[in-house]
Coordinates of C-alpha atoms and ligand atoms in Angstrom, one line a residue:
M1205 CA -6.6 13.4 28.3
A1206 CA -7.5 16.7 29.9
G1207 CA -9.0 19.7 28.1
D1208 CA -10.8 20.1 24.8
A1209 CA -9.5 18.6 21.6
Y1210 CA -7.7 21.2 19.5
L1211 CA -9.1 19.8 16.3
Q1212 CA -12.8 18.8 16.2
F1213 CA -15.0 17.3 13.5
D1214 CA -18.7 17.9 14.2
Q1215 CA -21.3 16.0 12.2
V1216 CA -19.2 16.2 9.0
S1217 CA -20.8 14.6 6.0
K1218 CA -19.9 14.2 2.3
H1219 CA -21.8 12.7 -0.5
F1220 CA -20.6 11.6 -4.0
P1221 CA -22.8 10.3 -6.8
G1222 CA -24.0 6.9 -5.5
V1223 CA -21.8 7.0 -2.4
Q1224 CA -22.3 8.5 1.1
A1225 CA -18.5 8.8 1.8
L1226 CA -19.1 10.4 5.2
G1227 CA -22.4 10.4 7.1
G1228 CA -22.1 12.8 10.0
V1229 CA -18.8 12.1 11.7
S1230 CA -17.8 13.7 15.0
F1231 CA -14.6 13.3 17.0
G1232 CA -11.8 15.3 18.5
A1233 CA -8.0 15.1 18.3
H1234 CA -5.8 16.6 21.0
A1235 CA -2.7 18.7 20.7
G1236 CA 0.5 16.8 21.7
A1237 CA -1.0 13.5 20.7
V1238 CA -1.3 11.2 17.6
H1239 CA -4.8 10.2 16.6
G1240 CA -5.1 7.2 14.4
L1241 CA -7.8 6.6 11.9
L1242 CA -8.8 3.0 11.1
G1243 CA -11.3 1.5 8.8
E1244 CA -11.7 -0.8 5.7
N1245 CA -10.9 0.4 2.2
G1246 CA -13.6 3.0 1.3
A1247 CA -14.6 3.7 4.9
G1248 CA -14.1 7.5 4.3
K1249 CA -10.7 8.2 5.9
S1250 CA -9.1 9.9 3.0
T1251 CA -12.3 11.9 2.3
L1252 CA -12.1 13.3 5.8
L1253 CA -8.5 14.3 5.3
K1254 CA -9.4 16.0 2.0
I1255 CA -12.0 18.0 3.9
L1256 CA -9.4 18.9 6.6
G1257 CA -7.0 19.9 3.9
G1258 CA -9.5 22.2 2.1
Q1259 CA -9.7 20.0 -1.0
Y1260 CA -13.3 19.0 -0.6
R1261 CA -16.1 21.1 1.0
P1262 CA -18.3 19.1 3.4
D1263 CA -22.0 18.9 2.5
G1264 CA -22.8 19.4 6.2
G1265 CA -21.2 19.7 9.6
R1266 CA -18.4 21.8 11.1
L1267 CA -14.6 21.8 11.5
L1268 CA -13.2 23.5 14.6
L1269 CA -9.7 24.5 15.4
G1270 CA -9.0 25.6 18.9
G1271 CA -12.8 26.0 19.4
H1272 CA -13.2 28.2 16.3
E1273 CA -15.2 27.1 13.3
C1274 CA -13.3 27.1 10.0
H1275 CA -14.4 27.3 6.4
F1276 CA -11.9 26.5 3.7
A1277 CA -12.6 27.5 0.1
G1278 CA -9.5 25.7 -1.0
A1279 CA -6.2 24.0 0.0
G1280 CA -4.6 27.4 0.5
D1281 CA -7.0 28.3 3.3
A1282 CA -6.3 25.2 5.2
I1283 CA -2.5 25.8 4.9
A1284 CA -3.0 29.3 6.2
A1285 CA -5.0 28.0 9.1
G1286 CA -2.0 25.8 10.1
I1287 CA -3.0 22.5 8.6
A1288 CA -0.7 20.3 6.6
V1289 CA -1.9 17.1 5.0
I1290 CA 0.2 14.4 3.3
H1291 CA -2.3 12.8 1.0
Q1292 CA -2.5 9.2 0.0
E1293 CA -2.1 10.2 -3.7
L1294 CA 1.1 12.2 -3.5
Q1295 CA 0.8 15.7 -4.9
Y1296 CA 4.2 16.7 -6.2
V1297 CA 5.3 18.3 -9.4
P1298 CA 7.5 15.7 -11.2
E1299 CA 9.3 18.3 -13.3
L1300 CA 10.4 20.4 -10.3
T1301 CA 13.3 19.7 -8.0
V1302 CA 13.2 18.5 -4.4
A1303 CA 13.8 22.0 -3.1
E1304 CA 11.2 23.5 -5.4
N1305 CA 8.6 20.9 -4.4
V1306 CA 9.2 21.4 -0.7
L1307 CA 9.0 25.1 -0.9
L1308 CA 6.2 25.2 -3.5
G1309 CA 4.5 28.6 -3.4
R1310 CA 6.9 29.7 -0.7
M1311 CA 10.2 29.9 -2.6
P1312 CA 12.5 32.5 -1.0
T1313 CA 13.1 35.6 -3.1
R1314 CA 15.9 38.2 -3.3
F1315 CA 15.2 41.6 -4.9
G1316 CA 12.0 40.0 -6.3
L1317 CA 13.9 37.1 -7.9
L1318 CA 13.8 33.5 -6.8
D1319 CA 16.7 32.9 -4.5
R1320 CA 17.8 29.4 -5.5
P1321 CA 20.9 29.1 -3.4
K1322 CA 18.9 30.0 -0.4
A1323 CA 16.2 27.5 -1.2
H1324 CA 18.8 24.8 -1.7
R1325 CA 20.4 25.6 1.6
L1326 CA 17.2 25.7 3.5
V1327 CA 15.9 22.4 2.2
A1328 CA 19.4 20.7 2.5
E1329 CA 19.5 21.7 6.2
R1330 CA 16.0 20.4 6.8
L1331 CA 16.5 17.1 5.0
A1332 CA 19.8 16.6 6.9
A1333 CA 18.1 17.5 10.2
I1334 CA 15.4 14.8 9.7
G1335 CA 18.0 12.3 8.5
V1336 CA 16.9 12.1 4.8
D1337 CA 19.7 11.6 2.3
L1338 CA 18.5 13.4 -0.8
D1339 CA 19.9 16.0 -3.2
P1340 CA 17.7 19.2 -3.1
D1341 CA 18.5 19.7 -6.8
A1342 CA 17.2 16.2 -7.9
R1343 CA 14.1 16.2 -10.0
L1344 CA 11.1 14.4 -8.4
A1345 CA 10.6 12.5 -11.6
D1346 CA 14.0 10.8 -11.1
L1347 CA 13.3 9.7 -7.5
S1348 CA 11.8 6.4 -6.2
I1349 CA 8.2 6.5 -4.9
A1350 CA 9.6 6.2 -1.3
Q1351 CA 11.9 9.2 -1.9
R1352 CA 9.0 11.2 -3.3
Q1353 CA 7.0 10.4 -0.2
M1354 CA 9.8 11.6 2.0
V1355 CA 9.8 14.9 0.1
E1356 CA 6.1 15.3 0.8
I1357 CA 6.7 14.6 4.4
C1358 CA 9.5 17.2 4.5
K1359 CA 7.3 19.7 2.8
A1360 CA 4.5 19.3 5.4
V1361 CA 7.0 19.5 8.3
M1362 CA 8.5 22.7 6.8
Q1363 CA 5.0 24.3 6.7
D1364 CA 5.4 24.5 10.5
A1365 CA 1.7 23.5 10.8
Q1366 CA -0.1 23.0 14.1
V1367 CA -2.2 20.1 12.6
I1368 CA -0.3 17.5 10.5
A1369 CA -2.2 14.6 9.0
F1370 CA -0.6 11.6 7.3
D1371 CA -2.6 9.4 4.9
E1372 CA -0.9 5.9 4.7
P1373 CA 2.5 7.5 4.7
T1374 CA 4.5 4.2 5.1
S1375 CA 2.8 2.3 2.2
S1376 CA 5.9 2.5 0.0
L1377 CA 8.6 3.4 2.5
S1378 CA 11.5 1.1 3.3
H1379 CA 12.3 0.1 6.8
R1380 CA 14.9 2.8 7.3
E1381 CA 12.6 5.5 6.0
T1382 CA 9.8 4.3 8.2
E1383 CA 12.1 4.7 11.2
I1384 CA 12.9 8.2 10.1
L1385 CA 9.2 9.0 9.8
F1386 CA 8.4 7.5 13.2
R1387 CA 11.1 9.6 14.8
L1388 CA 9.7 12.7 13.1
V1389 CA 6.2 11.9 14.3
H1390 CA 7.4 11.4 17.9
G1391 CA 9.3 14.8 17.7
L1392 CA 6.2 16.6 16.4
R1393 CA 4.1 15.2 19.1
A1394 CA 6.6 16.3 21.8
E1395 CA 6.4 19.8 20.3
G1396 CA 2.6 19.8 21.0
R1397 CA 1.3 19.4 17.4
T1398 CA -2.0 17.7 16.7
L1399 CA -1.3 14.6 14.6
I1400 CA -3.6 12.5 12.5
Y1401 CA -2.4 9.2 11.2
I1402 CA -4.0 6.7 8.8
S1403 CA -2.7 3.2 8.3
H1404 CA -3.8 -0.3 7.6
R1405 CA -0.9 -1.7 9.6
L1406 CA -2.1 -2.2 13.2
D1407 CA 1.4 -2.6 14.7
E1408 CA 2.3 0.8 13.3
L1409 CA -0.8 2.3 14.8
Y1410 CA -0.2 0.8 18.2
E1411 CA 3.4 2.1 18.1
L1412 CA 2.5 5.6 17.2
C1413 CA -1.0 6.5 18.3
D1414 CA -2.3 7.7 21.6
A1415 CA -6.0 7.7 20.6
C1416 CA -7.9 6.3 17.6
T1417 CA -11.2 6.4 15.8
I1418 CA -12.7 3.6 13.8
F1419 CA -14.7 4.2 10.7
R1420 CA -17.0 1.9 8.8
D1421 CA -19.0 2.8 5.7
G1422 CA -18.6 6.5 6.3
R1423 CA -19.7 6.4 9.9
K1424 CA -17.7 6.7 13.1
I1425 CA -18.0 3.4 15.1
V1426 CA -16.0 4.4 18.1
T1427 CA -13.2 6.7 19.4
H1428 CA -10.8 5.1 21.9
P1429 CA -9.0 7.8 24.0
V1430 CA -6.2 5.3 24.9
M1431 CA -5.5 3.0 22.0
A1432 CA -3.0 0.9 23.9
E1433 CA -5.8 -0.5 26.1
V1434 CA -7.8 -1.8 23.2
P1435 CA -7.1 -5.4 22.1
R1436 CA -6.3 -6.0 18.5
E1437 CA -9.2 -8.4 17.9
R1438 CA -11.6 -5.7 19.0
L1439 CA -10.2 -3.1 16.6
I1440 CA -10.4 -5.6 13.8
S1441 CA -14.0 -6.7 14.5
D1442 CA -15.0 -3.0 14.8
M1443 CA -13.4 -2.2 11.5
V1444 CA -14.9 -5.1 9.5
G1445 CA -18.1 -5.6 11.4
R1446 CA -17.6 -9.3 11.9
E1447 CA -15.2 -11.7 13.7
L1448 CA -12.1 -12.6 11.9
R1449 CA -10.1 -15.3 13.6
D1450 CA -7.2 -16.7 11.6
I1451 CA -6.8 -14.3 8.7
Y1452 CA -4.3 -16.5 6.9
D1453 CA -6.5 -19.6 6.8
Y1454 CA -3.7 -21.9 5.9
R1455 CA -4.6 -25.4 4.6
T1456 CA -2.2 -28.2 3.7
R1457 CA -2.8 -29.4 0.2
P1458 CA -1.3 -32.1 -2.0
Q1459 CA 1.7 -31.0 -3.9
G1460 CA 2.6 -32.3 -7.3
A1461 CA 5.8 -32.5 -9.2
E1462 CA 8.2 -29.6 -9.9
R1463 CA 6.7 -27.3 -12.6
L1464 CA 8.7 -24.1 -12.6
R1465 CA 12.5 -24.3 -12.6
V1466 CA 14.7 -21.2 -12.6
R1467 CA 18.3 -21.7 -13.4
G1468 CA 21.2 -19.4 -13.0
L1469 CA 19.1 -16.2 -13.6
A1470 CA 21.1 -13.0 -13.4
G1471 CA 20.4 -9.3 -14.3
A1472 CA 21.4 -5.8 -13.6
H1473 CA 20.2 -5.7 -10.0
V1474 CA 20.5 -9.3 -9.0
A1475 CA 24.0 -10.1 -7.9
G1476 CA 24.1 -13.9 -8.0
E1477 CA 23.0 -16.5 -10.5
L1478 CA 19.8 -17.5 -8.9
D1479 CA 18.2 -20.9 -8.8
F1480 CA 14.9 -22.1 -7.4
S1481 CA 12.0 -24.3 -8.3
V1482 CA 8.3 -24.4 -7.4
R1483 CA 6.0 -27.5 -7.4
G1484 CA 2.5 -27.6 -8.7
G1485 CA 0.1 -26.7 -5.8
E1486 CA 2.8 -25.0 -3.8
V1487 CA 2.8 -21.5 -2.4
L1488 CA 6.4 -20.2 -2.2
G1489 CA 7.0 -17.1 -0.2
F1490 CA 9.9 -14.7 -0.9
F1491 CA 10.9 -12.7 2.0
G1492 CA 13.6 -10.0 2.3
L1493 CA 14.0 -6.4 3.4
V1494 CA 13.0 -3.7 0.8
G1495 CA 15.9 -3.7 -1.7
A1496 CA 16.8 -7.3 -1.3
G1497 CA 16.2 -7.9 -5.0
R1498 CA 13.0 -9.9 -4.8
S1499 CA 11.0 -7.8 -7.2
E1500 CA 13.9 -7.6 -9.6
L1501 CA 14.2 -11.4 -9.6
M1502 CA 10.5 -11.8 -10.4
R1503 CA 10.7 -9.3 -13.2
L1504 CA 13.6 -11.4 -14.7
V1505 CA 11.5 -14.6 -14.4
Y1506 CA 8.6 -12.8 -16.2
G1507 CA 10.9 -11.3 -18.8
A1508 CA 10.0 -7.7 -17.9
D1509 CA 13.7 -7.0 -17.3
K1510 CA 16.6 -8.2 -19.5
R1511 CA 18.5 -11.2 -18.3
S1512 CA 22.3 -11.4 -18.5
A1513 CA 22.2 -15.2 -17.9
G1514 CA 20.0 -18.1 -17.0
S1515 CA 16.8 -19.7 -18.1
V1516 CA 13.2 -20.4 -16.9
E1517 CA 11.6 -23.8 -17.5
L1518 CA 7.9 -24.6 -17.1
D1519 CA 6.8 -28.2 -17.2
G1520 CA 10.1 -29.2 -18.7
A1521 CA 10.0 -26.7 -21.6
T1522 CA 12.1 -23.5 -21.8
V1523 CA 10.1 -20.4 -21.6
D1524 CA 10.8 -18.0 -24.5
P1525 CA 12.7 -15.1 -22.8
A1526 CA 11.5 -12.5 -25.2
G1527 CA 9.3 -10.6 -22.7
P1528 CA 6.1 -10.6 -20.7
N1529 CA 3.9 -11.5 -23.7
A1530 CA 5.9 -14.7 -24.1
A1531 CA 5.7 -15.4 -20.4
I1532 CA 1.9 -14.9 -20.4
R1533 CA 1.5 -17.2 -23.4
A1534 CA 3.4 -19.8 -21.5
G1535 CA 1.0 -19.3 -18.5
I1536 CA 3.2 -17.1 -16.2
V1537 CA 1.5 -14.1 -14.7
L1538 CA 3.0 -11.4 -12.6
C1539 CA 1.0 -8.9 -10.5
P1540 CA 3.5 -6.1 -10.0
E1541 CA 4.3 -4.4 -6.7
D1542 CA 3.6 -1.0 -8.2
R1543 CA 0.1 -1.9 -9.3
K1544 CA -1.2 1.6 -9.8
E1545 CA 1.7 2.9 -11.9
Q1546 CA 1.9 -0.2 -14.0
G1547 CA -1.5 -1.5 -14.4
I1548 CA -4.4 1.0 -14.0
L1549 CA -6.6 2.3 -16.8
A1550 CA -7.7 5.3 -14.9
Q1551 CA -10.5 6.4 -17.3
A1552 CA -11.9 2.9 -17.6
S1553 CA -14.5 1.2 -15.5
V1554 CA -14.0 -1.3 -12.7
A1555 CA -15.3 -4.1 -14.9
E1556 CA -13.0 -3.1 -17.8
N1557 CA -10.0 -3.0 -15.4
I1558 CA -10.8 -6.5 -14.1
N1559 CA -11.4 -8.0 -17.5
I1560 CA -8.6 -6.5 -19.6
S1561 CA -6.3 -9.5 -19.4
C1562 CA -9.1 -12.1 -20.1
R1563 CA -10.0 -10.4 -23.3
R1564 CA -6.8 -11.2 -24.9
N1565 CA -7.7 -14.9 -25.0
D1566 CA -11.3 -14.3 -25.9
L1567 CA -11.5 -13.5 -29.6
L1568 CA -14.1 -16.2 -30.0
G1569 CA -17.7 -15.9 -29.0
G1570 CA -20.1 -13.1 -29.6
L1571 CA -19.7 -9.7 -28.2
F1572 CA -23.0 -10.1 -26.4
L1573 CA -21.9 -13.3 -24.7
R1574 CA -18.6 -11.8 -23.8
H1575 CA -20.2 -8.9 -22.2
G1576 CA -22.4 -11.1 -20.0
R1577 CA -19.4 -13.1 -18.9
E1578 CA -17.3 -10.1 -18.1
A1579 CA -20.1 -8.5 -16.1
K1580 CA -20.4 -11.7 -14.0
L1581 CA -16.7 -12.0 -13.5
A1582 CA -16.5 -8.4 -12.3
D1583 CA -19.5 -8.8 -10.0
D1584 CA -18.0 -11.9 -8.5
F1585 CA -14.7 -10.2 -7.6
I1586 CA -16.5 -7.0 -6.4
A1587 CA -18.4 -9.3 -4.0
R1588 CA -15.5 -11.5 -2.9
L1589 CA -12.9 -8.8 -2.3
R1590 CA -15.6 -6.5 -1.0
I1591 CA -14.7 -3.8 -3.5
K1592 CA -16.6 -0.7 -2.5
T1593 CA -18.1 0.8 -5.6
P1594 CA -21.6 1.9 -6.6
S1595 CA -21.4 -0.4 -9.6
R1596 CA -19.0 -2.3 -11.9
E1597 CA -19.4 0.7 -14.3
Q1598 CA -17.8 3.2 -12.0
E1599 CA -14.6 4.7 -13.2
I1600 CA -11.8 3.1 -11.2
R1601 CA -10.2 6.5 -10.5
L1602 CA -13.2 7.4 -8.3
L1603 CA -12.6 4.5 -5.9
S1604 CA -10.6 4.8 -2.7
G1605 CA -6.9 3.9 -2.9
G1606 CA -7.3 0.4 -1.4
N1607 CA -10.2 -0.4 -3.6
Q1608 CA -8.3 0.5 -6.7
Q1609 CA -5.6 -1.9 -5.5
K1610 CA -8.2 -4.6 -5.1
V1611 CA -9.5 -4.1 -8.7
I1612 CA -6.0 -4.5 -10.2
L1613 CA -5.3 -7.5 -8.1
A1614 CA -8.6 -9.1 -9.2
R1615 CA -7.5 -8.7 -12.8
W1616 CA -4.6 -11.0 -12.1
L1617 CA -6.4 -13.4 -9.8
A1618 CA -9.0 -13.8 -12.6
E1619 CA -6.5 -14.6 -15.3
P1620 CA -7.6 -17.8 -17.0
D1621 CA -5.2 -20.6 -17.9
M1622 CA -2.4 -19.6 -15.6
K1623 CA 0.2 -22.0 -14.5
V1624 CA 2.4 -19.8 -12.4
L1625 CA 1.0 -16.8 -10.5
I1626 CA 3.5 -14.3 -9.1
L1627 CA 2.2 -11.7 -6.7
D1628 CA 4.4 -8.9 -5.5
E1629 CA 3.3 -7.4 -2.2
P1630 CA -0.3 -8.4 -2.9
T1631 CA -1.9 -6.9 0.2
R1632 CA -0.2 -3.5 0.5
G1633 CA -2.7 -0.9 1.3
I1634 CA -5.5 -3.4 1.6
D1635 CA -7.7 -3.8 4.7
V1636 CA -7.8 -6.9 6.9
G1637 CA -11.1 -8.3 5.7
A1638 CA -10.0 -8.3 2.1
K1639 CA -6.6 -9.6 3.0
N1640 CA -8.3 -12.7 4.4
E1641 CA -10.2 -13.2 1.1
I1642 CA -7.0 -12.7 -1.0
Y1643 CA -5.3 -15.4 1.1
R1644 CA -8.2 -17.7 0.4
I1645 CA -8.0 -17.1 -3.3
I1646 CA -4.2 -17.8 -3.2
H1647 CA -4.9 -21.2 -1.7
E1648 CA -7.6 -21.9 -4.2
V1649 CA -5.3 -21.1 -7.1
A1650 CA -2.7 -23.4 -5.6
E1651 CA -5.3 -26.2 -5.1
R1652 CA -5.9 -26.1 -8.8
G1653 CA -2.3 -27.2 -9.2
C1654 CA -0.8 -23.8 -10.1
C1655 CA 2.5 -22.6 -8.8
V1656 CA 2.1 -19.5 -6.6
I1657 CA 4.9 -17.2 -5.6
V1658 CA 4.2 -14.5 -3.1
V1659 CA 6.8 -11.7 -2.5
S1660 CA 6.2 -9.8 0.7
S1661 CA 7.9 -7.5 3.2
E1662 CA 5.4 -8.5 5.8
L1663 CA 7.0 -11.4 7.6
P1664 CA 3.8 -12.6 9.3
E1665 CA 2.1 -12.8 5.9
V1666 CA 4.9 -14.9 4.4
L1667 CA 4.9 -17.2 7.5
G1668 CA 1.1 -17.3 7.5
I1669 CA 0.5 -18.4 3.9
A1670 CA 3.6 -20.1 2.4
D1671 CA 4.5 -23.8 2.2
R1672 CA 8.1 -22.8 1.9
V1673 CA 10.1 -19.6 2.3
I1674 CA 13.0 -18.3 0.3
V1675 CA 15.0 -15.5 1.9
M1676 CA 16.9 -12.9 -0.2
R1677 CA 19.5 -10.4 0.8
E1678 CA 21.5 -8.0 -1.3
G1679 CA 20.5 -9.6 -4.6
R1680 CA 21.2 -13.2 -3.5
I1681 CA 19.2 -16.1 -2.2
C1682 CA 20.6 -16.6 1.2
G1683 CA 18.4 -19.4 2.5
E1684 CA 15.3 -21.6 2.2
L1685 CA 13.1 -22.9 5.0
A1686 CA 10.2 -25.4 5.0
R1687 CA 7.0 -24.2 6.6
K1688 CA 7.7 -26.2 9.8
D1689 CA 11.1 -24.6 10.3
A1690 CA 10.1 -21.1 9.2
D1691 CA 9.6 -18.9 12.3
E1692 CA 10.3 -15.3 12.7
T1693 CA 13.7 -15.7 14.2
A1694 CA 14.9 -18.2 11.6
V1695 CA 13.8 -16.0 8.7
L1696 CA 15.1 -12.8 10.1
R1697 CA 18.5 -14.4 10.9
L1698 CA 18.8 -15.0 7.2
A1699 CA 17.3 -11.7 6.0
L1700 CA 19.3 -9.3 8.1
P1701 CA 22.9 -8.2 7.7
D1702 CA 25.0 -10.0 10.3
A1703 CA 25.5 -7.2 12.7
V1704 CA 21.8 -6.4 13.2
T1705 CA 19.7 -8.1 15.9
P1706 CA 16.2 -9.2 14.8
E1707 CA 14.0 -7.7 17.6
P1708 CA 13.2 -4.1 16.6
V1709 CA 12.9 -4.7 12.8
I1710 CA 9.7 -6.5 12.1
R1711 CA 6.4 -5.9 13.8
S1712 CA 3.7 -8.4 13.4
M1713 CA 0.6 -7.9 11.3
P1714 CA -3.0 -8.3 12.2
Ligands
ATP2848 N1 -14.2 12.0 -6.1 C1 -15.0 10.9 -5.8 N2 -16.1 10.6 -6.5 C2 -16.9 9.5 -6.2 N3 -16.7 8.7 -5.2 C3 -15.7 9.0 -4.4 C4 -14.8 10.1 -4.6 N4 -13.8 10.1 -3.6 C5 -14.1 9.1 -2.8 N5 -15.2 8.4 -3.2 C6 -15.8 7.3 -2.6 O1 -16.0 7.6 -1.2 C7 -15.8 6.4 -0.4 C8 -14.7 6.8 0.7 O2 -13.5 6.9 0.0 P1 -12.1 7.2 0.8 O3 -11.1 7.5 -0.2 O4 -12.4 8.3 1.8 O5 -11.9 5.8 1.6 P2 -10.6 5.4 2.5 O6 -11.2 5.1 3.8 O7 -9.6 6.4 2.5 O8 -10.2 4.0 1.9 P3 -8.7 3.4 1.6 O9 -8.3 2.7 2.8 O10 -8.9 2.5 0.5 O11 -7.8 4.5 1.2 C9 -15.4 5.3 -1.3 O12 -16.5 4.5 -1.6 C10 -15.0 6.1 -2.6 O13 -15.2 5.3 -3.7
MG2849 MG1 -7.7 6.4 1.6

């Protein structure tokens, strides 16, 4: 690419107690191009975007825009300099409407008063222009996470910024919303904006990015001016600092008798009366597009949502449908899709967050003993999942987004005495190295004779780890495939509405 980069980072560093988040990072991003940032959880990507967005001040180094050095005292300065950042932790005001959030701080006024009709019109036009179907007067609190994410994106685009940075924008978007976002990014690039894009999904990065920079442990490993020329294996080994061959690590294992049997289950969002069973030692994959009803079905099995019909049996005995506590007592455990909203104790430590569910069964034994056991369990998982934290005592909220996910997942993987483990989108937002370790743990749990159910929207993940795949569409089970028959085409043929051709929908994963 000719000419100087419009946006330049020069020796930028940032330190937190016990953590060197960035240690002298330099690279440039060009106008009219998308620059991808890659790296393991905790590598420093979001910290860099917080510096770019004026939220953090760097300890050292410079930020240059169009060759001029910038100093931001706060987020307002960065916005004024033409920078819009869509952060990983969305920053909306739940009580305000879509229009108010999009125009936050810039609401149109008329004779000194807020001009609501004008705000409504402006935002409605913009949403329609980018193809998002949302009511400008809806309150953010009433929207889904994906819709809130689209509001944030719309807000950034309406700032008309020269530099727009996206921090894992697709982590909770549906397929359709992802397409809208990609169209937007392509359009912004054509207009000559400078775009920064963070994601753990390599296919997405290959599709969108011109150049990319790889981070590891707060340092820049390499910048590739033309990402398309770099093989996937090379990107992965640069990210994790080791060779990773087959990340799924599938092993055949003996399967026992049927243990879990679901009969005629129905609920508010599940159209049919659903039946399926799982054998001891089996990993059953549930695939479907976002909205197919997989998470709803699992919540019914677990008793988190109210059933209108049906029953769940484990080892021949009916599981009390009273709710999650009854399910857990019976040995059924669900790690929810929305881990952060549903499971995190933000003020508590990493160790406490991992151990919380084991404590329930641990009224015996001295406090001292328990403390030692909990410390060991926490340290084991910190090591295995490569959770980046100064210690097990660190408050979980100070960890990077992906590392928080790992901690919550560890809590469920560590659950003692489980007979059925249900994981809903277990690797969302998690780096490739840790994915590999999570797949291994899934296999180990199955080897102990447990039933494992994995719900995922990542087709290669389902195909990579499951012994059998059930496909759902529009609240119904529409097919089942044994591992030997489950390839991409066969699964997609079941998952997609009849009129759609499989090709453009699913991209493969690392
Ligand atoms: N406010 C903070 N206080 C203490 N440590 C922090 C703080 N913010 C970030 N860190 C630490 O700095 C490191 C880099 O975090 P950062 O959020 O930039 O990672 P990331 O590359 O975005 O990871 P992910 O892929 O998980 O989002 C991590 O070890 C994180 O725990
Ligand atoms: Mg991050």
